[in-house]
mmCIF file of C-alpha atoms and ligand atoms in Angstrom:
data_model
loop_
_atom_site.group_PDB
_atom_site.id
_atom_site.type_symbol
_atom_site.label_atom_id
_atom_site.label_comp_id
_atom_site.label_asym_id
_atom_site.label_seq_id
_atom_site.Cartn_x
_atom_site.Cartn_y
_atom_site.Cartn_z
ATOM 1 C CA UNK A 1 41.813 -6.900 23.241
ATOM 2 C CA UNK A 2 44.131 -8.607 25.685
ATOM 3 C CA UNK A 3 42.178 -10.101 29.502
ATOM 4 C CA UNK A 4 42.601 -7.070 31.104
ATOM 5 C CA UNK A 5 41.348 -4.956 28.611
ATOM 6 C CA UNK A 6 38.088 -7.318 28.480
ATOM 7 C CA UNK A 7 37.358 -6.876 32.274
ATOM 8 C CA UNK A 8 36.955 -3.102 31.255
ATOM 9 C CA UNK A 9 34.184 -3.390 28.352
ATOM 10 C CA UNK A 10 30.689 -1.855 28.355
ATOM 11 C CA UNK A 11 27.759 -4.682 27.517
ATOM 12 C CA UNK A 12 24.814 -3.258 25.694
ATOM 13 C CA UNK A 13 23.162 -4.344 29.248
ATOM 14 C CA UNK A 14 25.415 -2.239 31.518
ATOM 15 C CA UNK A 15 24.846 0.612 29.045
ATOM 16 C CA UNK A 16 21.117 0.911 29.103
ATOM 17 C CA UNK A 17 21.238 0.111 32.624
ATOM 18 C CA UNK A 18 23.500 3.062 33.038
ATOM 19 C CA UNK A 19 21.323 5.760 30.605
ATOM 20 C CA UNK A 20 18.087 4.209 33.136
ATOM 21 C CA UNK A 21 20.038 5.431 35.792
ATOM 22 C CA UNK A 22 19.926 9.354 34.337
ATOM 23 C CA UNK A 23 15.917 9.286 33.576
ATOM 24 C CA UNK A 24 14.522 9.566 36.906
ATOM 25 C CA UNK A 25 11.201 8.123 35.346
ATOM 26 C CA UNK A 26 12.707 4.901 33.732
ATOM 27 C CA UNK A 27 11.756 1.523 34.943
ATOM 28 C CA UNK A 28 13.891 -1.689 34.695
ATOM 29 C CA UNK A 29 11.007 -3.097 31.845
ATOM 30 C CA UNK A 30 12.291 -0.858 29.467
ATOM 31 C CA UNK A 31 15.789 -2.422 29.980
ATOM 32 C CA UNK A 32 14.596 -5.841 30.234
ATOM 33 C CA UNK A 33 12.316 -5.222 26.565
ATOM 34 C CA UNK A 34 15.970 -3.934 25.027
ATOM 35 C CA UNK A 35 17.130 -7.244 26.577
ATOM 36 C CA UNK A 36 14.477 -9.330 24.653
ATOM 37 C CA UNK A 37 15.934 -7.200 21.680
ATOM 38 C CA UNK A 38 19.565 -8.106 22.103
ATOM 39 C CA UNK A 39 18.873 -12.088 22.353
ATOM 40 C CA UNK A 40 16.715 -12.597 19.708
ATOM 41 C CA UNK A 41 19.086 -10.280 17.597
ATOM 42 C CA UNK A 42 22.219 -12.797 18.662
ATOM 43 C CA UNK A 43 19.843 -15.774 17.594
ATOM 44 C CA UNK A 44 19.040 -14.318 14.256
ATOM 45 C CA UNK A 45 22.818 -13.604 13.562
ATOM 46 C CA UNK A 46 23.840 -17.310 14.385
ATOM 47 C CA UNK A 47 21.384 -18.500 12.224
ATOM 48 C CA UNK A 48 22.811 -15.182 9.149
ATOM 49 C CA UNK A 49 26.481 -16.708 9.738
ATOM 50 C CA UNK A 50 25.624 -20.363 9.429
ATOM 51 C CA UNK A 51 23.162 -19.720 6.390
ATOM 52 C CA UNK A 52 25.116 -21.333 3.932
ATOM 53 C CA UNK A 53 25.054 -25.171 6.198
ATOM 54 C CA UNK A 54 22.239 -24.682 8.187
ATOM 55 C CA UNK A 55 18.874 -24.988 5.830
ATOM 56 C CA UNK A 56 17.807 -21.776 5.960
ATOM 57 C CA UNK A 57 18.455 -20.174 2.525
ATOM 58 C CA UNK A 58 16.115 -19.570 -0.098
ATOM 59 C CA UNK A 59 12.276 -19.052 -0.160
ATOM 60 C CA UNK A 60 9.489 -20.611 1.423
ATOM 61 C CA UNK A 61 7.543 -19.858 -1.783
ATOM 62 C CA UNK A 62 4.381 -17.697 0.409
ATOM 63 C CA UNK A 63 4.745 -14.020 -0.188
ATOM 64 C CA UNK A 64 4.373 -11.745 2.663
ATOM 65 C CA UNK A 65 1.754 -8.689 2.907
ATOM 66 C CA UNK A 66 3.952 -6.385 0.751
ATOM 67 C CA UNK A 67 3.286 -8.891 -1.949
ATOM 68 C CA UNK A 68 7.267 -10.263 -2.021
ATOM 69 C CA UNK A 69 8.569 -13.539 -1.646
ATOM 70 C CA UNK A 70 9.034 -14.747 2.045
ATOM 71 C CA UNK A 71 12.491 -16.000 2.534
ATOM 72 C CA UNK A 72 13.252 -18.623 5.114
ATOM 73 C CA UNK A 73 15.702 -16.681 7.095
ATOM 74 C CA UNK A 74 12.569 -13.770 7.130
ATOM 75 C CA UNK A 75 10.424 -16.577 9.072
ATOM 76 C CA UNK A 76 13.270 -17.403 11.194
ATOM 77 C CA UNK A 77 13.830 -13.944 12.785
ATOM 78 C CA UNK A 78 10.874 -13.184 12.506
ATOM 79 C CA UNK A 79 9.280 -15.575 14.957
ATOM 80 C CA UNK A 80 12.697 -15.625 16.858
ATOM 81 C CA UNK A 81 11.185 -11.953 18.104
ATOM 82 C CA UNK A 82 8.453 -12.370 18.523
ATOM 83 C CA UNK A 83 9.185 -15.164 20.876
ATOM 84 C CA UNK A 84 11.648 -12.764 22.836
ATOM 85 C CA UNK A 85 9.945 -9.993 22.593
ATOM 86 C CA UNK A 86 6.186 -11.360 23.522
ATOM 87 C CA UNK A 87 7.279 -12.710 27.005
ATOM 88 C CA UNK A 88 8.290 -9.258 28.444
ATOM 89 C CA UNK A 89 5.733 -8.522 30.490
ATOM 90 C CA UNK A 90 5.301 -4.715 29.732
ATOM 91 C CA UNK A 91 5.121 -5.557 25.924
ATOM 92 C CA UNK A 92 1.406 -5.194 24.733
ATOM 93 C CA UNK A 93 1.699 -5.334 21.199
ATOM 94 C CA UNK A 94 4.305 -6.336 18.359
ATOM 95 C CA UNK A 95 4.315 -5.059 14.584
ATOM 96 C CA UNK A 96 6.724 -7.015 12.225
ATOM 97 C CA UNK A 97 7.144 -6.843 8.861
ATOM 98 C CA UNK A 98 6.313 -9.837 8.069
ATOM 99 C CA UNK A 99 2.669 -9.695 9.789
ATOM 100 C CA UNK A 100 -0.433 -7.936 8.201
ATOM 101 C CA UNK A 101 -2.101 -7.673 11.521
ATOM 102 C CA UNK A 102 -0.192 -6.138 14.646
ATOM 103 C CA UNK A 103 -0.223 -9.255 17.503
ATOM 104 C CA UNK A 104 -1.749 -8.035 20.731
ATOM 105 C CA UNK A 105 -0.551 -9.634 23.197
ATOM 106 C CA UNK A 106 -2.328 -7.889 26.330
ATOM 107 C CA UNK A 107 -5.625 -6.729 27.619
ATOM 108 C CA UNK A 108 -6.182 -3.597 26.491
ATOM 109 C CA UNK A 109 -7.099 -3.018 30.168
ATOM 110 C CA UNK A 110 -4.074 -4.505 31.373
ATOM 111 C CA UNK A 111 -0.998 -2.372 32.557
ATOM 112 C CA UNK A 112 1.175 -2.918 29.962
ATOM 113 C CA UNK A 113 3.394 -0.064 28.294
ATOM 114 C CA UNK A 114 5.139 -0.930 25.017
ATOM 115 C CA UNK A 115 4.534 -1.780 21.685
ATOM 116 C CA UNK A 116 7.772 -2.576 19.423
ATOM 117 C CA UNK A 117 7.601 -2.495 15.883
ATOM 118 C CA UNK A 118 10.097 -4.268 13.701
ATOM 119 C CA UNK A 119 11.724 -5.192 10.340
ATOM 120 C CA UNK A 120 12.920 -8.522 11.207
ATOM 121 C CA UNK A 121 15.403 -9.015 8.349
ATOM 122 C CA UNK A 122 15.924 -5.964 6.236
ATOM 123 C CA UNK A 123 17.715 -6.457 2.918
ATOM 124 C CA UNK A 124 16.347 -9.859 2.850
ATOM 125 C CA UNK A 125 16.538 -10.151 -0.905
ATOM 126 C CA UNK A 126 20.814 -10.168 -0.016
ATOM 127 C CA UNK A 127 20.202 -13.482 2.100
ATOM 128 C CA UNK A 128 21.400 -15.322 -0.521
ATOM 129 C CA UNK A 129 24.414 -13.841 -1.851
ATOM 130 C CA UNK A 130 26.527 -13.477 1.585
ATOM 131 C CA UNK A 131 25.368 -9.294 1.628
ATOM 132 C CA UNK A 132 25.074 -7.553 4.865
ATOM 133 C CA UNK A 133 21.399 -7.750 6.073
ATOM 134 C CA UNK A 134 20.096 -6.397 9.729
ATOM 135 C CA UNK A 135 17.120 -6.144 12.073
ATOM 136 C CA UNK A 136 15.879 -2.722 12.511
ATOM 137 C CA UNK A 137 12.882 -1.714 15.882
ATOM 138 C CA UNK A 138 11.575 0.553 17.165
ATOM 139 C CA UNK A 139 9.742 1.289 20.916
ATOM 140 C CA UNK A 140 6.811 3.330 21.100
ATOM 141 C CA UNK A 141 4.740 4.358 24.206
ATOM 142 C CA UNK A 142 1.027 2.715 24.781
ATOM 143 C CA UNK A 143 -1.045 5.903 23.667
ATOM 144 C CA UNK A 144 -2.782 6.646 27.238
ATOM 145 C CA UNK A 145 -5.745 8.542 25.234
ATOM 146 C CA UNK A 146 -7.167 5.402 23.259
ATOM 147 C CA UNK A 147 -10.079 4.256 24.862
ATOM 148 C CA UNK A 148 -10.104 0.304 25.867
ATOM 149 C CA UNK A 149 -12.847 -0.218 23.004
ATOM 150 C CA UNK A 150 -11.154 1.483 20.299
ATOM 151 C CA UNK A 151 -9.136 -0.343 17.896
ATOM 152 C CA UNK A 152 -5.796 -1.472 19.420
ATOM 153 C CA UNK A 153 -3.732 -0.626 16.375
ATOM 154 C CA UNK A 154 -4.125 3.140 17.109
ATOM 155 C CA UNK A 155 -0.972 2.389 19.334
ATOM 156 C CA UNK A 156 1.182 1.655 16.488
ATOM 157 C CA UNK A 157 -0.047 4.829 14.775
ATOM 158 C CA UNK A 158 1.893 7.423 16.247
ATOM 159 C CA UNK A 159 4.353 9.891 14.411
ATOM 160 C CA UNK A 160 7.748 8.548 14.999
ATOM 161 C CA UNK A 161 8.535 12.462 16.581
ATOM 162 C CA UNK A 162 7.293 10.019 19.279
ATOM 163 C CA UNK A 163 9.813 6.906 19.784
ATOM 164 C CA UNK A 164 11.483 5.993 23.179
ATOM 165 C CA UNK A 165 14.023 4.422 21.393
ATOM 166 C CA UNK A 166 14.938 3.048 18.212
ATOM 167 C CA UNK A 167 17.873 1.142 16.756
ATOM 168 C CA UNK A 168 19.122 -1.857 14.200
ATOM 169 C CA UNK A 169 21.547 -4.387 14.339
ATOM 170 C CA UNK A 170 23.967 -5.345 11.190
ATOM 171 C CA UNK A 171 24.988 -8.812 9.894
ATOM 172 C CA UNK A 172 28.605 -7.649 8.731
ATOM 173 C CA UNK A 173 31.820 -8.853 8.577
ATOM 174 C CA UNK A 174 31.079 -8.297 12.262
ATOM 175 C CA UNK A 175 27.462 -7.835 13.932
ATOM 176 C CA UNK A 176 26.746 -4.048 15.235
ATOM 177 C CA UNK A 177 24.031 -2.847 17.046
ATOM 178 C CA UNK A 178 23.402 1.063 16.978
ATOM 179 C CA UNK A 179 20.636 2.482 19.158
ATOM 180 C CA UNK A 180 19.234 5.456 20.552
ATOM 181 C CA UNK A 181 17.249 6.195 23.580
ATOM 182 C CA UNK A 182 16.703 10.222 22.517
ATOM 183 C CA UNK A 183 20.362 10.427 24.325
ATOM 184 C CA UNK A 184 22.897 10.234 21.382
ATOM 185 C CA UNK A 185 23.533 7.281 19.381
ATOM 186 C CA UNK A 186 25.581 4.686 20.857
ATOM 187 C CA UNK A 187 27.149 1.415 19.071
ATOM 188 C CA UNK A 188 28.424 -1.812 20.253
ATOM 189 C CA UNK A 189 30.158 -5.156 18.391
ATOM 190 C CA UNK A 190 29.042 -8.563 19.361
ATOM 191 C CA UNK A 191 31.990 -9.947 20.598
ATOM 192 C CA UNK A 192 31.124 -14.043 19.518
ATOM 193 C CA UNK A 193 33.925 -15.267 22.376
ATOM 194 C CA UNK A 194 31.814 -14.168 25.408
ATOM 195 C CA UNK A 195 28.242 -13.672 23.166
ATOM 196 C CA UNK A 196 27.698 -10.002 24.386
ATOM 197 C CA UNK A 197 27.219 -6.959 22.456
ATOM 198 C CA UNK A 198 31.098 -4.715 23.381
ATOM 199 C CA UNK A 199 30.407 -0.898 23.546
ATOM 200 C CA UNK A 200 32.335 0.359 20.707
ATOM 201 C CA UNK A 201 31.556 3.825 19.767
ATOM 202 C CA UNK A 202 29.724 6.524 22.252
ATOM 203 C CA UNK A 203 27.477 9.543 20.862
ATOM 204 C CA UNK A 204 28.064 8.365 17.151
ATOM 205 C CA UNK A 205 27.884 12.036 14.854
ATOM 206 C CA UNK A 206 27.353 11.632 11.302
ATOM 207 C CA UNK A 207 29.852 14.272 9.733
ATOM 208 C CA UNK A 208 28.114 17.319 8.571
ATOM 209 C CA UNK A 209 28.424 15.986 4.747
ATOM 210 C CA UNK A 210 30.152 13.631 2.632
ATOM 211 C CA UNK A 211 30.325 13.278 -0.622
ATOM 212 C CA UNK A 212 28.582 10.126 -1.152
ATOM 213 C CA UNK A 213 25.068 9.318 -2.341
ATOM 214 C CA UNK A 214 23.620 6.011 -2.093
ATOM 215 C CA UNK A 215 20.353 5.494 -4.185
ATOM 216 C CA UNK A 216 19.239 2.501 -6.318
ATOM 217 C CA UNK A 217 20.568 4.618 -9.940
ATOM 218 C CA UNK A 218 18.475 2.394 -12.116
ATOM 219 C CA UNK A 219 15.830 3.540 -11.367
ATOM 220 C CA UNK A 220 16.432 7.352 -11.787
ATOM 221 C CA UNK A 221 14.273 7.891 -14.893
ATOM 222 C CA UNK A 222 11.277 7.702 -13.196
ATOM 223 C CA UNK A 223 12.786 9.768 -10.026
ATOM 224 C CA UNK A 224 11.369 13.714 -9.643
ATOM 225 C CA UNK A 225 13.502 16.427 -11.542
ATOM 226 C CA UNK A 226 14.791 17.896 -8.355
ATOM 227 C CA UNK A 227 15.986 14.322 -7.549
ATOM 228 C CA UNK A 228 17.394 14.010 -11.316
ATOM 229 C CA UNK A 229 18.864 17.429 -11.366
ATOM 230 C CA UNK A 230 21.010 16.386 -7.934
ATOM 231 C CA UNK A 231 22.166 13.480 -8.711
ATOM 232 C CA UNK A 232 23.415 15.263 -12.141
ATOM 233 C CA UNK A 233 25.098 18.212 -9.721
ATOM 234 C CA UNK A 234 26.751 15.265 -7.475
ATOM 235 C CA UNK A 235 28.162 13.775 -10.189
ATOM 236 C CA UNK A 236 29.880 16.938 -11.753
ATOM 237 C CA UNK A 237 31.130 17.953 -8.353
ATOM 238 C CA UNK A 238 32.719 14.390 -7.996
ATOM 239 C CA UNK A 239 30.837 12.563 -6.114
ATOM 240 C CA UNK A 240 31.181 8.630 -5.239
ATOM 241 C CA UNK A 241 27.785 6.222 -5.553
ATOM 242 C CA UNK A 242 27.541 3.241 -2.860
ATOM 243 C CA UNK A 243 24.115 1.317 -2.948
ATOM 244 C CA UNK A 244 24.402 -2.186 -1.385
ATOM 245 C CA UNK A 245 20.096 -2.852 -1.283
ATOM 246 C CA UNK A 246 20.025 -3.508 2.712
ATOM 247 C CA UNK A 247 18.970 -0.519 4.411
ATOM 248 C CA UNK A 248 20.615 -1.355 7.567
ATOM 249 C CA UNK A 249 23.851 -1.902 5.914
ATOM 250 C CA UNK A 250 23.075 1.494 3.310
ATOM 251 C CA UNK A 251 22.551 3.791 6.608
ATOM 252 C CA UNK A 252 25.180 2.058 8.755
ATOM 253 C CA UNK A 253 27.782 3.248 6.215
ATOM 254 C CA UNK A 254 26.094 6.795 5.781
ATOM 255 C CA UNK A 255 26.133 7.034 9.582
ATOM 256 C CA UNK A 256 29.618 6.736 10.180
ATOM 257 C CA UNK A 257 31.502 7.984 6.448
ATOM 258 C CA UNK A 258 28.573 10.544 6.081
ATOM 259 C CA UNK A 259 26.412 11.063 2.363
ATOM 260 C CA UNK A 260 22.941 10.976 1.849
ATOM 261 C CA UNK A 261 20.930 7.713 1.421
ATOM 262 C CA UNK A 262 17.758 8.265 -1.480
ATOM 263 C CA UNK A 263 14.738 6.221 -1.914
ATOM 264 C CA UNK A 264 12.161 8.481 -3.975
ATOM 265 C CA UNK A 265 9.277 7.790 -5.248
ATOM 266 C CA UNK A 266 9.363 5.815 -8.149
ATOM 267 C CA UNK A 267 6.961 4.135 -10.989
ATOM 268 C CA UNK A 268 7.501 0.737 -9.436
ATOM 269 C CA UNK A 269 6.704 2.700 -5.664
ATOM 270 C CA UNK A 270 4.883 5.655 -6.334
ATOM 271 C CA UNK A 271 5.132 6.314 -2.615
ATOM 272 C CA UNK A 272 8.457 5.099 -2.030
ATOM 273 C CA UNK A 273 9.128 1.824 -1.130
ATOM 274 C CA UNK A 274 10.979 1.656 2.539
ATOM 275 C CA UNK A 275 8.141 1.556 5.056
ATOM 276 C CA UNK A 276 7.715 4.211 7.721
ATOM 277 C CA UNK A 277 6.914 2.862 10.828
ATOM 278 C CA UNK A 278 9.648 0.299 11.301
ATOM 279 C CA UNK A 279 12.292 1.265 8.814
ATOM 280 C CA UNK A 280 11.766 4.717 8.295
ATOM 281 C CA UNK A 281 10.906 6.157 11.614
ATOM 282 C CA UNK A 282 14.037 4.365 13.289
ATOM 283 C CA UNK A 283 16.195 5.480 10.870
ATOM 284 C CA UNK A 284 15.260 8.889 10.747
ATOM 285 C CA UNK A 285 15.316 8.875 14.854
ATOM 286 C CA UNK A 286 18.831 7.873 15.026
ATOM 287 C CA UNK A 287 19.975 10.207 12.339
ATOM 288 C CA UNK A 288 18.692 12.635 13.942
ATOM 289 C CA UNK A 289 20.378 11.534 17.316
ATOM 290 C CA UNK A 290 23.310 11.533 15.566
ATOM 291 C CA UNK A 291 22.908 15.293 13.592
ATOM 292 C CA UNK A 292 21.792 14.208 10.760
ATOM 293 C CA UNK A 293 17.999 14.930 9.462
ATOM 294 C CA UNK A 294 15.601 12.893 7.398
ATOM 295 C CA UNK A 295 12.788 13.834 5.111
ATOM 296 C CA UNK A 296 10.423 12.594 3.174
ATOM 297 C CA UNK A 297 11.439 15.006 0.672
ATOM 298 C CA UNK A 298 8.485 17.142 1.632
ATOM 299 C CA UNK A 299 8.477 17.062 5.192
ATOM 300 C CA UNK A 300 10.549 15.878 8.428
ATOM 301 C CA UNK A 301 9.870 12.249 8.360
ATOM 302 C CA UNK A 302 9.275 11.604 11.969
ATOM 303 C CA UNK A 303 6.083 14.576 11.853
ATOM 304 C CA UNK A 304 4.400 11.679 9.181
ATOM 305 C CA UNK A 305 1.287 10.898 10.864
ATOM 306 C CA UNK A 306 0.641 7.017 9.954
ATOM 307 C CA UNK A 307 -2.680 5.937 8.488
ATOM 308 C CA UNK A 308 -1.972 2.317 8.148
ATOM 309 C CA UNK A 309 0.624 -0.489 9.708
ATOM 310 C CA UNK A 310 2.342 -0.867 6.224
ATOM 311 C CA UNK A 311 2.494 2.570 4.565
ATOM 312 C CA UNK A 312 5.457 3.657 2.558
ATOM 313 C CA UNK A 313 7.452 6.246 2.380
ATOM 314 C CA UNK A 314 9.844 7.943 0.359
ATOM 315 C CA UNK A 315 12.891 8.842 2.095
ATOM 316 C CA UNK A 316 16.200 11.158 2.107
ATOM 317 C CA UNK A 317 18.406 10.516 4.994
ATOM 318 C CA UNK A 318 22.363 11.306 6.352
ATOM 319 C CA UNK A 319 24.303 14.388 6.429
ATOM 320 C CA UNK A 320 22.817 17.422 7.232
ATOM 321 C CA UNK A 321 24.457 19.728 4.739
ATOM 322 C CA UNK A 322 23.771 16.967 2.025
ATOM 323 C CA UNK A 323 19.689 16.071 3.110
ATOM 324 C CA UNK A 324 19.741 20.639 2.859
ATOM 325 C CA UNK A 325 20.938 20.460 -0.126
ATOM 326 C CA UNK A 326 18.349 17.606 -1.833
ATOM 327 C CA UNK A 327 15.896 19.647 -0.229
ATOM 328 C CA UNK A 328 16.768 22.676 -2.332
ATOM 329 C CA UNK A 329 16.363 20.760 -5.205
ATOM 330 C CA UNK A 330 12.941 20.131 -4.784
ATOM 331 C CA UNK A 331 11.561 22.809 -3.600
ATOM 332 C CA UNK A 332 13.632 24.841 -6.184
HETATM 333 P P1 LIG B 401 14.710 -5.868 0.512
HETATM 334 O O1 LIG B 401 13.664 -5.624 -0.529
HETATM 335 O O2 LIG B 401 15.850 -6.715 0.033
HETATM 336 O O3 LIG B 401 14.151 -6.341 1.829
HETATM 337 O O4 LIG B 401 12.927 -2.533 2.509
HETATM 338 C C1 LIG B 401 13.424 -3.466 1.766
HETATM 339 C C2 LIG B 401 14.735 -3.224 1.071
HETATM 340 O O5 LIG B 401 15.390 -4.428 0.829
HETATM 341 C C3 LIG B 401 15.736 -2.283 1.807
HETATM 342 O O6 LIG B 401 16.512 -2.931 2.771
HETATM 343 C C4 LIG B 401 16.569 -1.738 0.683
HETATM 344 O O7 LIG B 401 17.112 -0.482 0.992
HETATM 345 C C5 LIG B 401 15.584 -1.661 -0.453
HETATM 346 O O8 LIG B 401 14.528 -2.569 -0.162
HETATM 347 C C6 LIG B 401 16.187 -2.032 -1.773
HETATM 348 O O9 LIG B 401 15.256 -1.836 -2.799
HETATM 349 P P2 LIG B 401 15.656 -1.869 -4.361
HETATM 350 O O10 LIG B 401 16.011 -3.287 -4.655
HETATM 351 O O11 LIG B 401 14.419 -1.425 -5.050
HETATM 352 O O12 LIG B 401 16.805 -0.930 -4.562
#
């Protein structure tokens, strides 16, 4: 990109200043929340690229509430969020990861909208070893029919069907946020020479299919036969396996190659193991913003109607043609 060429880029800021503009309804807070998103995001990801110097690799040696081991780098983000994220005024409450208990951080009386919900640093167990790893969030409305004495967490409880936005940003060999507004899908590089996020790629489509399945094989004794009997069918029609272990990284190659992405239940997770509200729901929102669909192998994911802050879920996600054709496997 020569000077010229730079005075003509799209921020991330101009760009959700600019899909405001077309909801009548839309408020600068919900601009200035995505704001809180993209700084902490570019704080995380100069802490990712100096892990190896900086001392922020390994564990702390707690565990969080999914029972795993807390890495230092999960701490990092994590309160790096929630620090950029709890001083915008319209956000009421925050769900991470690596909390049990959501943080309310307004009245319920007060007029406050949002509540974001996020997985600070997905993949973490690829900290280590130089692997991609990402933040993923998503933005839900304040539910207008909970009454002020009811528990707060009801908020965070909705079906994901109800998002205002969702998106995640990858720790590659360059960083990429993706995100979603319910208008299309719309990507941008973080350009490190000027620190802002560079529209890249407008109304992302994931192709129709793509022969590509990414699923974590070793476990596939203990998936479901229509899961078994699949994977046995891709194979003999020549199909290719990719499974790096980050989510983020998993889906961000799925979005734009196409495939299907697999996380059944399993013995180890009888209920899956990726977590719906903040890494299923935003995934399946943007795949879905990008004409894809996700599933839960029974049902749409985003129709799941949450009972607790940490469920799991088991999830099938990418290509349309490829998600219909898992699907007829277990219903079959
Ligand atoms: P991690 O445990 O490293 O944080 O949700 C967590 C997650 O990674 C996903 O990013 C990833 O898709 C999945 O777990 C990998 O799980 P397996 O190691 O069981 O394949």
């Amino acid at each position: 990109m020569n000077l010229d060429s730079l005075s003509q880029i799209t921020t991330v800021q101009q760009h959700i200043l600019e899909q405001q503009g077309t909801h009548p309804t839309a408020t600068g807070a919900f601009s200035w929340l995505l704001s809180g998103m993209t700084l902490a995001t570019k704080i995380i990801e100069s802490q990712v690229r100096r892990a190896g110097v900086l001392d922020v690799l390994g564990e702390t040696g707690d565990e969080n509430v999914q029972g795993e081991q807390v890495k230092k780098l999960d701490i990092i983000a994590n309160n790096t969020l929630m620090r950029c994220l709890g001083y915008r005024e319209d956000v009421g409450i925050l769900v991470s990861e690596e909390e049990e208990e959501p943080r309310v951080l307004k009245a319920p009386t007060g007029d406050w909208k949002y509540v974001v919900l996020f997985d600070p640093l997905d993949g973490s167990s690829n900290i280590d070893v130089n692997v991609n790893v990402g933040t993923i969030f998503s933005v839900l409305q304040r539910r207008h029919d909970l009454a002020y004495d009811q528990d707060q967490l009801h908020h965070a409880l909705q079906p994901g069907y109800k998002q205002l936005a969702a998106g995640y940003v990858v720790y590659g060999s360059s960083t990429v946020m993706a995100y979603s507004t319910g208008e299309g899908v719309h990507m941008f590089t973080l350009m490190p020479e000027i620190g802002a996020y560079v529209l890249s790629q407008e109304h992302v489509k994931v192709p129709d299919e793509g022969k590509t399945y990414s699923v974590n094989e070793a476990y596939v004794k203990t998936f479901g036969d229509g899961y078994q009997t699949y994977l046995n069918q891709a194979k003999d029609e020549g199909y290719s396996q990719r499974y790096i272990g980050s989510l983020v990284a998993d889906f961000h190659r799925i979005l734009l190659r196409g495939g299907v992405f697999l996380y059944p239940e399993t013995k180890q997770s009888p209920n899956g193991k990726l977590r719906l509200l903040y890494e299923a729901n935003p995934m399946a929102f943007l795949i879905e913003q990008a004409g894809g669909l996700a599933t839960d192998g029974k049902m749409r994911v985003m129709d799941k109607m949450p009972q607790s802050l940490h469920e799991r879920t088991p999830l099938v996600l990418g290509s349309k043609k490829e998600v219909e054709k898992v699907q007829k496997h277990l219903v079959d």
